[in-house]
Each structure stands twice: as C-alpha cells, then as structure tokens.
Short mmCIF file of C-alpha atoms in Angstrom, two decimals:
data_model
loop_
_atom_site.label_atom_id
_atom_site.label_comp_id
_atom_site.label_asym_id
_atom_site.label_seq_id
_atom_site.Cartn_x
_atom_site.Cartn_y
_atom_site.Cartn_z
CA MET A 1 130.06 72.88 126.78
CA SER A 2 127.93 71.26 128.47
CA THR A 3 123.56 71.32 128.01
CA ALA A 4 123.11 72.87 131.63
CA THR A 5 125.43 75.69 130.70
CA ARG A 6 124.12 77.51 127.07
CA SER A 7 123.50 80.43 126.99
CA ILE A 8 120.85 82.07 125.79
CA ALA A 9 120.52 85.35 124.85
CA ILE A 10 117.44 86.94 124.63
CA ILE A 11 115.83 90.16 122.18
CA GLY A 12 112.71 91.86 124.00
CA GLY A 13 111.39 91.90 127.50
CA GLY A 14 107.98 91.40 126.07
CA PRO A 15 105.34 87.47 127.30
CA VAL A 16 106.87 85.64 124.54
CA GLY A 17 110.41 86.76 125.48
CA LEU A 18 109.70 86.10 128.88
CA ALA A 19 108.32 83.00 128.52
CA ALA A 20 110.94 81.87 126.55
CA ALA A 21 113.63 83.30 130.09
CA ALA A 22 110.68 80.98 131.77
CA HIS A 23 110.88 77.68 129.69
CA ALA A 24 115.18 78.51 129.83
CA LEU A 25 115.53 78.48 133.84
CA GLU A 26 113.68 75.39 133.63
CA ARG A 27 115.37 73.22 131.84
CA GLY A 28 118.91 74.57 133.50
CA LEU A 29 119.97 76.79 130.68
CA ARG A 30 120.92 80.72 131.70
CA PRO A 31 118.86 82.93 129.56
CA LEU A 32 119.58 86.84 129.83
CA VAL A 33 116.91 89.07 128.59
CA LEU A 34 117.25 92.14 126.63
CA GLU A 35 114.98 94.80 126.33
CA ALA A 36 114.98 98.45 124.30
CA GLY A 37 112.35 99.81 127.22
CA PRO A 38 112.72 101.20 130.36
CA ARG A 39 110.58 98.71 131.78
CA VAL A 40 109.04 94.88 130.58
CA GLY A 41 106.16 95.01 128.36
CA HIS A 42 106.92 98.44 127.06
CA ALA A 43 105.51 97.52 124.07
CA VAL A 44 102.24 96.59 125.25
CA ALA A 45 101.93 99.52 127.50
CA GLU A 46 101.76 100.90 125.00
CA TRP A 47 99.20 100.72 124.37
CA GLY A 48 97.53 99.72 127.86
CA HIS A 49 93.79 100.88 127.07
CA VAL A 50 93.65 97.97 124.87
CA ARG A 51 91.05 95.26 126.36
CA MET A 52 92.26 92.26 124.99
CA PHE A 53 89.75 90.09 122.73
CA SER A 54 91.97 86.83 124.73
CA PRO A 55 90.51 86.23 128.10
CA TRP A 56 93.85 85.69 131.45
CA GLU A 57 93.45 82.13 130.20
CA TYR A 58 95.08 82.35 126.57
CA ASN A 59 97.86 84.70 128.15
CA ILE A 60 99.61 82.98 130.25
CA ASP A 61 102.81 80.85 129.11
CA GLY A 62 103.00 77.33 131.40
CA ALA A 63 106.17 78.32 132.21
CA ALA A 64 106.18 81.32 133.35
CA GLY A 65 102.73 80.20 135.25
CA ARG A 66 104.78 77.69 136.56
CA LEU A 67 107.41 80.61 137.98
CA LEU A 68 105.02 82.73 139.70
CA ALA A 69 102.90 80.38 141.47
CA ALA A 70 106.05 79.67 143.52
CA VAL A 71 106.59 82.77 144.55
CA GLY A 72 102.64 82.69 145.51
CA TRP A 73 101.27 85.32 143.19
CA ASN A 74 98.02 85.04 142.45
CA SER A 75 96.25 84.39 138.74
CA PRO A 76 94.32 86.35 137.32
CA ASP A 77 90.49 85.20 136.88
CA PRO A 78 90.81 83.16 133.86
CA GLN A 79 87.93 83.86 131.96
CA GLN A 80 87.93 87.97 132.53
CA TYR A 81 89.52 90.60 129.91
CA PRO A 82 92.82 92.32 130.00
CA THR A 83 94.17 95.50 128.64
CA GLY A 84 97.08 96.07 127.38
CA ARG A 85 98.00 97.67 131.43
CA GLU A 86 97.28 94.95 133.09
CA LEU A 87 99.06 92.53 131.51
CA VAL A 88 101.92 94.36 132.00
CA GLU A 89 100.95 95.46 135.78
CA SER A 90 99.71 91.54 137.07
CA TYR A 91 101.76 88.82 134.83
CA LEU A 92 105.03 90.71 132.99
CA GLU A 93 106.36 93.04 136.23
CA PRO A 94 105.80 90.61 138.74
CA LEU A 95 107.08 87.58 136.28
CA ALA A 96 110.68 90.09 135.93
CA THR A 97 110.72 91.02 139.21
CA GLY A 98 109.13 89.07 141.67
CA THR A 99 111.13 85.33 140.28
CA ALA A 100 114.22 83.61 139.67
CA LEU A 101 113.91 85.29 136.37
CA ARG A 102 114.68 88.76 138.13
CA SER A 103 118.71 88.51 137.50
CA HIS A 104 117.85 87.77 133.73
CA ILE A 105 116.74 90.82 132.26
CA GLN A 106 117.78 93.89 131.42
CA THR A 107 116.11 97.41 131.15
CA ALA A 108 117.07 99.79 128.20
CA SER A 109 119.49 97.59 126.44
CA ARG A 110 118.25 97.63 123.18
CA VAL A 111 120.45 95.35 120.81
CA THR A 112 122.45 96.50 117.48
CA ALA A 113 123.98 94.24 116.28
CA ILE A 114 124.69 90.77 115.21
CA SER A 115 127.03 88.71 114.36
CA ARG A 116 129.73 85.47 115.88
CA VAL A 117 132.51 85.91 116.99
CA GLY A 118 135.44 85.83 114.83
CA PHE A 119 133.17 85.54 111.57
CA ASP A 120 131.91 87.59 109.48
CA LYS A 121 128.42 86.73 107.47
CA VAL A 122 130.11 85.43 104.14
CA LYS A 123 132.89 83.15 106.24
CA THR A 124 131.59 79.80 107.14
CA LYS A 125 134.11 77.12 108.83
CA GLY A 126 133.04 76.90 111.50
CA ARG A 127 130.49 78.86 112.09
CA GLU A 128 129.00 76.41 114.32
CA VAL A 129 130.67 76.54 117.20
CA ALA A 130 131.62 80.37 117.51
CA PRO A 131 129.12 81.91 120.01
CA PHE A 132 127.15 85.03 119.33
CA GLU A 133 128.31 88.19 119.91
CA ILE A 134 125.95 91.01 120.94
CA ARG A 135 126.26 94.48 120.40
CA TYR A 136 124.17 96.94 122.33
CA GLU A 137 123.49 100.15 124.30
CA ASN A 138 122.06 100.85 127.83
CA GLY A 139 122.82 104.34 127.72
CA ALA A 140 126.29 103.90 129.33
CA GLY A 141 128.06 103.19 126.33
CA PRO A 142 128.39 99.99 123.55
CA LYS A 143 128.40 97.13 125.23
CA THR A 144 128.98 93.34 124.34
CA VAL A 145 127.80 89.89 125.29
CA HIS A 146 128.04 85.80 124.24
CA ALA A 147 125.57 83.81 124.08
CA ASP A 148 125.89 79.94 122.63
CA ALA A 149 122.20 81.05 121.06
CA VAL A 150 120.03 84.39 120.33
CA ILE A 151 115.71 83.98 120.09
CA ASP A 152 114.98 87.31 118.31
CA ALA A 153 111.61 88.52 120.19
CA SER A 154 111.78 92.02 119.63
CA GLY A 155 108.15 92.19 117.65
CA SER A 156 107.47 95.15 115.48
CA TRP A 157 105.84 98.34 117.99
CA SER A 158 108.19 99.57 116.86
CA SER A 159 107.88 99.51 113.18
CA PRO A 160 105.00 100.20 112.25
CA ASN A 161 104.07 100.44 108.48
CA PRO A 162 103.18 103.79 107.02
CA ALA A 163 100.49 105.32 105.21
CA GLY A 164 101.18 104.73 101.44
CA THR A 165 100.09 101.76 100.40
CA ASN A 166 102.73 101.22 97.85
CA GLY A 167 104.69 100.22 101.22
CA LEU A 168 106.47 103.18 101.49
CA PRO A 169 105.41 106.27 103.27
CA ALA A 170 102.38 108.75 101.25
CA THR A 171 104.04 112.31 99.44
CA GLY A 172 104.22 114.49 102.90
CA GLU A 173 103.62 112.10 105.23
CA SER A 174 106.53 113.29 107.26
CA ALA A 175 106.18 116.67 107.21
CA ALA A 176 102.36 116.03 108.98
CA HIS A 177 103.66 113.22 111.50
CA ASP A 178 101.77 116.52 114.58
CA LYS A 179 99.35 115.70 113.39
CA ILE A 180 99.11 111.41 112.40
CA ALA A 181 99.31 109.19 114.94
CA TYR A 182 100.53 105.32 114.62
CA GLY A 183 98.55 101.95 115.92
CA MET A 184 96.01 102.82 118.20
CA PRO A 185 95.40 106.07 120.05
CA ASP A 186 94.06 105.88 123.37
CA VAL A 187 91.42 108.73 122.28
CA LEU A 188 89.41 108.12 124.91
CA GLY A 189 91.99 108.75 127.78
CA SER A 190 95.45 110.66 127.25
CA ALA A 191 94.53 111.58 123.45
CA ARG A 192 90.74 112.82 124.54
CA THR A 193 91.30 116.26 124.06
CA ARG A 194 93.65 115.98 121.01
CA TYR A 195 90.27 114.26 118.12
CA ALA A 196 86.84 115.00 120.54
CA ASN A 197 84.92 117.33 117.56
CA LYS A 198 87.66 117.06 115.24
CA THR A 199 87.36 115.24 112.34
CA ILE A 200 89.24 111.96 111.53
CA ALA A 201 90.16 109.65 110.08
CA VAL A 202 91.38 106.28 109.68
CA ILE A 203 93.41 104.04 107.63
CA GLY A 204 93.38 100.24 108.75
CA SER A 205 91.32 97.39 108.42
CA GLY A 206 92.62 95.05 111.26
CA HIS A 207 92.14 94.33 114.70
CA SER A 208 94.01 98.72 115.54
CA ALA A 209 92.19 100.32 113.26
CA VAL A 210 88.66 98.50 114.32
CA GLY A 211 88.84 99.15 117.82
CA THR A 212 90.26 102.71 117.03
CA LEU A 213 86.31 103.03 114.94
CA ILE A 214 84.93 101.42 118.25
CA ASP A 215 86.57 103.98 120.73
CA LEU A 216 85.95 106.98 118.28
CA VAL A 217 82.16 106.22 117.75
CA ALA A 218 82.20 106.32 121.72
CA LEU A 219 84.43 109.79 121.59
CA LYS A 220 80.81 111.42 119.19
CA ASP A 221 79.00 110.22 121.48
CA ASP A 222 80.61 112.79 124.30
CA ALA A 223 81.17 114.79 121.77
CA PRO A 224 78.75 115.20 119.02
CA ALA A 225 80.93 116.82 116.54
CA THR A 226 83.09 114.28 115.73
CA GLU A 227 83.33 113.11 112.67
CA ILE A 228 85.12 109.82 111.77
CA ILE A 229 85.99 108.89 108.36
CA TRP A 230 87.17 104.62 107.91
CA LEU A 231 89.61 104.56 104.57
CA VAL A 232 90.16 101.13 103.50
CA ARG A 233 92.47 100.03 100.68
CA GLY A 234 90.51 96.76 99.99
CA GLU A 235 86.67 96.68 98.21
CA ARG A 236 85.23 94.94 100.47
CA PRO A 237 85.85 97.10 103.71
CA GLU A 238 82.84 94.52 105.96
CA LYS A 239 86.38 91.50 105.20
CA ALA A 240 87.43 93.56 108.83
CA PHE A 241 84.14 91.89 110.03
CA GLY A 242 85.61 88.67 111.08
CA GLY A 243 83.76 85.68 111.86
CA GLY A 244 81.19 87.26 114.33
CA VAL A 245 79.50 84.61 116.50
CA ASN A 246 81.75 81.32 115.10
CA ASP A 247 84.94 83.30 116.20
CA LYS A 248 86.00 81.03 119.91
CA LEU A 249 87.60 84.47 121.12
CA VAL A 250 84.65 85.53 122.19
CA ALA A 251 85.70 89.57 122.48
CA ARG A 252 87.35 89.42 118.63
CA GLY A 253 84.59 88.26 117.07
CA ALA A 254 82.19 90.75 119.11
CA LEU A 255 84.74 94.37 117.92
CA GLY A 256 83.53 92.82 113.80
CA ALA A 257 79.77 92.90 114.69
CA ARG A 258 80.18 96.33 116.72
CA LEU A 259 82.20 97.61 113.80
CA ALA A 260 79.99 96.61 111.20
CA ALA A 261 76.83 97.84 113.12
CA ILE A 262 78.29 101.02 114.12
CA VAL A 263 78.57 100.86 109.78
CA GLN A 264 75.17 99.70 109.05
CA ALA A 265 73.87 102.57 111.16
CA GLY A 266 76.17 105.33 109.27
CA ARG A 267 77.68 106.52 112.58
CA ILE A 268 80.80 106.62 110.39
CA ARG A 269 81.64 107.18 107.13
CA VAL A 270 83.29 104.40 105.23
CA GLU A 271 85.81 104.68 101.98
CA ALA A 272 86.57 101.61 99.91
CA GLY A 273 89.00 101.34 97.19
CA PHE A 274 90.95 104.68 99.02
CA ARG A 275 94.58 103.72 98.07
CA VAL A 276 96.50 107.05 100.08
CA SER A 277 99.09 108.79 97.21
CA HIS A 278 99.63 111.67 99.64
CA ILE A 279 98.96 113.78 102.53
CA ALA A 280 98.97 117.32 102.00
CA ARG A 281 98.30 120.15 104.58
CA GLU A 282 95.57 122.83 104.43
CA ASP A 283 95.83 124.88 106.78
CA ASP A 284 95.33 123.55 109.54
CA ARG A 285 93.65 120.50 108.11
CA LEU A 286 95.09 117.98 106.02
CA ARG A 287 93.90 116.45 103.09
CA VAL A 288 94.24 113.53 101.83
CA SER A 289 94.57 112.26 98.92
CA THR A 290 95.37 109.21 96.71
CA ALA A 291 96.73 109.17 92.64
CA THR A 292 94.39 107.85 90.64
CA GLY A 293 91.10 107.78 91.19
CA ALA A 294 87.82 110.41 90.49
CA GLY A 295 88.90 113.95 89.26
CA CYS A 296 91.68 114.87 87.35
CA CYS A 297 93.80 114.62 90.71
CA GLY A 298 92.61 111.42 92.28
CA ARG A 299 89.53 111.00 95.34
CA GLN A 300 90.62 112.70 98.16
CA VAL A 301 89.60 113.93 102.20
CA PHE A 302 90.27 117.05 104.55
CA ALA A 303 90.59 116.07 108.11
CA ASP A 304 92.62 117.51 111.44
CA GLU A 305 93.95 114.16 112.71
CA LEU A 306 95.06 111.25 110.90
CA VAL A 307 95.37 108.02 112.48
CA VAL A 308 97.50 105.29 110.59
CA ALA A 309 96.55 101.56 111.82
CA THR A 310 97.97 99.43 108.59
CA GLY A 311 99.89 96.92 110.95
CA PHE A 312 103.58 96.34 111.10
CA ARG A 313 107.35 95.56 109.98
CA PRO A 314 110.20 93.72 111.41
CA ASP A 315 113.02 95.66 111.84
CA LEU A 316 115.77 93.74 110.78
CA SER A 317 118.38 95.91 110.68
CA PHE A 318 120.51 94.75 113.05
CA LEU A 319 120.26 91.05 112.05
CA ARG A 320 122.92 92.12 109.17
CA GLU A 321 125.65 90.02 109.58
CA LEU A 322 123.66 86.54 110.31
CA ARG A 323 122.59 84.34 107.86
CA VAL A 324 117.97 85.13 107.63
CA ALA A 325 116.26 82.65 104.67
CA LEU A 326 112.85 85.42 104.48
CA ASP A 327 110.01 85.47 102.29
CA PRO A 328 110.13 87.91 100.03
CA ALA A 329 107.14 89.58 100.60
CA LEU A 330 105.98 88.52 104.39
CA GLU A 331 109.68 89.10 105.44
CA CYS A 332 109.08 85.59 108.28
CA PRO A 333 110.61 82.57 108.15
CA PRO A 334 110.49 80.75 104.64
CA VAL A 335 108.29 77.83 106.45
CA LEU A 336 105.16 79.76 107.88
CA ALA A 337 105.29 81.96 104.83
CA PRO A 338 102.37 80.42 103.65
CA LEU A 339 100.73 80.17 106.50
CA ILE A 340 100.42 82.88 107.45
CA ASP A 341 100.02 84.89 103.94
CA PRO A 342 97.12 87.26 103.22
CA ASN A 343 97.07 87.28 99.97
CA GLU A 344 95.66 83.86 101.22
CA HIS A 345 93.71 83.87 103.78
CA SER A 346 93.39 85.56 106.79
CA CYS A 347 92.72 82.73 109.01
CA GLY A 348 94.11 83.41 112.82
CA THR A 349 94.46 80.18 113.65
CA VAL A 350 97.17 79.02 111.54
CA ARG A 351 98.48 76.14 113.15
CA PRO A 352 101.06 75.02 115.80
CA HIS A 353 104.68 75.49 115.46
CA GLY A 354 107.74 75.65 116.52
CA ALA A 355 111.32 75.37 116.28
CA ARG A 356 111.10 72.89 112.91
CA GLU A 357 109.78 76.86 111.04
CA LEU A 358 111.60 79.42 112.63
CA ALA A 359 115.18 77.89 112.60
CA GLN A 360 117.11 79.94 110.57
CA PRO A 361 120.15 78.65 107.99
CA GLU A 362 122.06 80.96 110.81
CA PRO A 363 122.01 77.64 113.72
CA GLY A 364 121.18 78.72 116.84
CA PHE A 365 119.22 81.32 115.85
CA TYR A 366 115.28 81.94 116.23
CA LEU A 367 112.52 84.34 115.08
CA ALA A 368 109.99 84.67 117.70
CA GLY A 369 106.69 85.95 118.52
CA MET A 370 105.44 88.54 115.88
CA LYS A 371 108.41 89.39 115.01
CA SER A 372 108.67 85.53 113.24
CA TYR A 373 105.26 86.12 111.05
CA GLY A 374 106.92 90.03 109.65
CA ARG A 375 104.89 91.72 108.30
CA ALA A 376 100.46 89.15 108.16
CA PRO A 377 98.44 90.66 111.23
CA THR A 378 97.23 87.50 112.44
CA PHE A 379 99.54 86.81 115.28
CA LEU A 380 98.45 85.32 118.37
CA MET A 381 99.78 85.58 121.65
CA LEU A 382 99.05 82.09 122.46
CA THR A 383 101.10 80.88 119.39
CA GLY A 384 104.07 83.08 120.63
CA TYR A 385 104.41 80.64 123.22
CA GLU A 386 104.45 77.60 122.13
CA GLN A 387 106.85 78.90 120.02
CA VAL A 388 109.54 79.63 122.58
CA ARG A 389 108.72 75.74 124.22
CA SER A 390 109.21 74.29 121.00
CA ILE A 391 113.24 76.20 120.99
CA VAL A 392 114.22 76.32 123.81
CA ALA A 393 113.60 72.76 124.01
CA ASP A 394 115.24 72.47 120.51
CA ILE A 395 118.78 74.48 122.47
CA ASP A 396 118.41 72.46 125.29
CA GLY A 397 118.46 69.29 122.64
CA ASP A 398 115.72 68.05 123.32
CA ARG A 399 114.27 67.19 120.09
CA ALA A 400 110.97 65.38 120.27
CA ALA A 401 109.89 68.43 122.93
CA ALA A 402 110.88 70.81 120.27
CA GLU A 403 108.87 68.20 117.56
CA ARG A 404 106.03 68.00 119.83
CA LEU A 405 102.25 69.52 119.81
CA GLU A 406 101.07 71.10 122.75
CA LEU A 407 98.28 73.67 121.53
CA VAL A 408 94.75 74.21 120.41
CA LEU A 409 93.81 76.85 118.99
CA PRO A 410 90.89 78.95 119.16
CA GLU A 411 88.79 78.88 115.49
CA THR A 412 88.50 82.63 114.26
CA GLY A 413 84.94 81.65 112.75
CA VAL A 414 86.22 83.45 108.78
CA CYS A 415 88.37 81.90 106.57
CA ASN A 416 89.11 85.16 103.92
CA LEU A 417 90.08 82.23 100.49
CA SER A 418 91.72 83.66 98.03
CA ARG A 419 88.04 82.68 95.60
CA THR A 420 84.81 81.41 96.05
CA GLU A 421 84.63 78.07 97.47
CA THR A 422 81.23 75.86 97.93
CA GLY A 423 80.46 73.67 100.62
CA PRO A 424 79.69 72.85 104.58
CA ASP A 425 79.07 76.36 105.47
CA GLU A 426 80.75 75.83 109.49
CA CYS A 427 79.14 79.87 110.24
CA CYS A 428 75.42 78.62 109.74
CA GLY A 429 76.23 74.48 109.47
CA THR A 430 74.50 74.13 106.44
CA SER A 431 75.80 73.62 102.70
CA SER A 432 75.96 77.40 100.68
CA THR A 433 77.53 78.98 98.88
CA VAL A 434 80.01 81.38 101.03
CA GLU A 435 81.01 84.42 99.19
CA ALA A 436 85.22 85.19 100.30
CA GLY A 437 85.70 86.91 103.40
CA GLU A 438 81.42 86.87 104.65
CA THR A 439 79.71 85.40 107.26
CA CYS A 440 76.84 83.04 106.48
CA CYS A 441 74.08 86.27 107.34
CA THR A 442 75.72 89.54 106.12
CA PRO A 443 72.17 93.02 105.54
CA SER A 444 74.32 96.12 104.83
CA ALA A 445 75.61 99.72 104.24
CA ARG A 446 75.88 101.62 101.88
CA VAL A 447 79.53 103.05 101.44
CA HIS A 448 81.63 104.68 98.88
CA ILE A 449 84.22 103.56 96.82
CA GLY A 450 85.26 106.10 94.19
CA SER A 451 83.43 108.64 92.87
CA GLY A 452 79.56 105.82 93.34
CA GLU A 453 78.20 103.53 96.40
CA ARG A 454 78.02 100.28 96.58
CA ASP A 455 75.56 98.33 99.57
CA ALA A 456 78.42 96.18 101.37
CA PRO A 457 77.44 92.93 102.81
CA LEU A 458 77.48 93.42 106.82
CA ALA A 459 78.35 91.19 109.47
CA LYS A 460 74.57 91.24 112.00
CA PRO A 461 75.98 91.69 115.34
CA ALA A 462 73.42 89.62 116.91
CA ALA A 463 73.43 85.82 116.95
CA CYS A 464 72.45 85.31 113.30
CA CYS A 465 73.25 82.59 112.29
CA ALA A 466 72.29 80.47 115.80
CA THR A 467 68.68 80.98 114.56
CA ARG A 468 69.49 80.06 110.50
#
C-alpha cells in the first residue's frame, strides 16, 4: 500500500484527536475521527464553564491552525484565556465543520473494541501487516472500520477516580451518587442552586479541586450560609498551591495563590490527611469518614453535597485484544512513566516527547493526549499537540520529523521532589534549602490533621519572590 493512501483511525474528537487528523491531512494520509459524544469536544464542553490557565497561543495546534487559516478563520487574541466552552465554539467546531476535516469526522460513534483483521492477541506471524479492525456503536447497531494505524486520543474524562483512597469506590459511594459530583461542577452557574447555602465537602488537590474551592468561596459571598470543607488526602495541603509567581503560565500560578489566600483567611475548613473509606447517608446529609483516626470509627465530616475531584483514569476496556504495554502503577506507556510519576515529582513541565515514547508493542498503535498519561495528573494540551505531530510523522515514515522536538513548554515554578533538595532556589534567585513542594515564601494557616492541628506553610498570593 502506498504511503499516500495510508489510513489512520483516531479515537476521540477532542483537541488532540482533531490535531492528529489535521497533521494526517497535511501529509496526505486518510484520517477517520471517531468521537463518542454528539459533537466534537464533547468532554471539553462538560467543563465549559472553566476558564483555562493557558492562553490561546498554547491551545491551537499548528496544523489545525493552518487548516483554519486557509478558510479565513479569525484567530482569537493569543493572549486571552478561553473557557472550555469558548475552546469548543471558537476553535474545535470551526475546525471540524468549516475545514477539510469535515468529511473525516464521525460523532456519536463510541469505539467498543479494536483488534487486527484475522488475528487475535495471541497470534504473531504476519500480525504487523494486517489492518486494524475497529468496532464502534453509533445508535444504528454495531459498525466496523479498518485502518492501517490507530491513535487512541480518547482521554479519560469519562472515567473519574472514585472517592476511596484505595482507588476503589468508598463503601457506600454508589448508593450516595445523587449527592456526589465528579470533576468540576458549575457551582456558579447551572449547579448554583444545588450548592448555595449548603455544606459542601471537596476531595482532591489538583486544579479541578482548586478551581471548585475558589468558585465555592465566590458562591459563599452571595450565599453566606454556604460552608466549605476541603478534604486533602496528603498531610501537606500547601502542595496544591503550585509555583505562584514563578509559574510561566501566569493564570495557573494565580490559581494556587488564590487558594492559599483563601485558606490563610480561614474561609474554608481544611482537613489534611483525610483518606476517605466510607460514605453514608444520615437523613438528607452525607457522613464522609476515614477508616482510622480519632475515635473508634475514624475521622468524619458531615456535608450536604460531596465533590470528588480526585483525577481520572484511562478506559482500557476496548484495547484488550491489542498488545499494549503499560506502566503497572500509572497505566501509561512505560517509557513515559518516570517523567510524570507523581510519587517522584509534580512538575507540569515534562520534556517534549512523541512516537518513540508512545509507541506500543502493537505496531501502528499509539496512545496520545490525556490518555497517554494514564493516571498521572500533569498533562498539558500543548504536550498532546507535539505528541500527535510526532506520531503522524512516524506513521508517514518520516523518522527525522518524528524524532525532532518542536516544543518548548512553560515552567511551573515548582517541582515537588521526593526528598529535600539543597541548591539554587529558582524561585527567589538565592541559594537556600527548600522543603520539597514548598514555594519560597510561606506564611502559614491552621489545618486539621486527625484530632490535632498544625501550622501549614502557604504560598503568598502577592509577588513575594520578586522582592526577596
């Protein structure tokens, strides 16, 4: 088969999936995007109320931008910060409906299984030349399509992690589903009446949890009876405050600084070291508790609503007949795991990588986008764009382009290392000893840990480092 007619099935019609299709078209390949939702960017639309911490300049893929420019698209101000809704309406939908990609996208098409034509997972001889067989559902019964290569960019939004600290749903979690929201609910918009003047517990310490806590404090300004409890699994909630003024994505640094100021002001109750094991109904409220701690039954808090913002995990169910190698802890490509393992560090800045790191034992199959990070929490959209640029070049046989790195990522301003480091402090420009996960300027606030309290260092919201 000639290179010009090679076909690529791309699972997922989000930003990274559409970017992969754009790069494929530029190279004369035949992409087919299979999106499970009713429109492209369906997962993004579900957090459409959230303003992104990266400006437009970091959210538009190069090949996609060239396709749009060819049809007279007016690019947004590169320095403005879009919401998820604006990303869909101003970028993804014009890309999917107004460019040459239009005939290469099928929505409402959920992939259910992938294999090789005539080969199950066990059979080897001749496997690499057999086309892929992709099965999907589109509301009109099962469908099948064949492709020479597959890029799985289906993300992980539809598979949120549960509340249980052990990775399993907390005991009673399923029975309380009507009082639990996962991810980042629109507490200032469509879900306002659900949360106003209620007691809300939020589990998590990533950007979704931080953004939700900030929005709940804004809700409290208008609905003073609203009470907010932040349940942090770790002992050091200050790790959620990030790099502050040292983060090259200014809005990302500002998120952590705002939360630090909120905690320092005592506007939310912080429960550190709170590892959820049980959730139970008591009348019309929830009792959220740990297995161990003060008292015979562990620690507990009572809330009207619970927000579980504990991250996401990939759906691997439809990959069972493919030969896929994954890190046993993170469920990501093994070569990528040491770069993104949150047990070692939490840098959002991971060196650019592509086909070499993302290729699988199944020739022609690649993981890309958020799904390629497995359970790790630090993915940036710009990273996904570089991934698929390299992957499509590799599929096209252009090894030089696949190996070439064309991306410089913005620094986070903090990297939580596994142990204390002594050396140049990039935050303050001085030589000092910085406890892993701390920023250079750390006032404190009281946080609850078990039956006691302690002072936790907090990142100052002002540009403290510039004046050190």
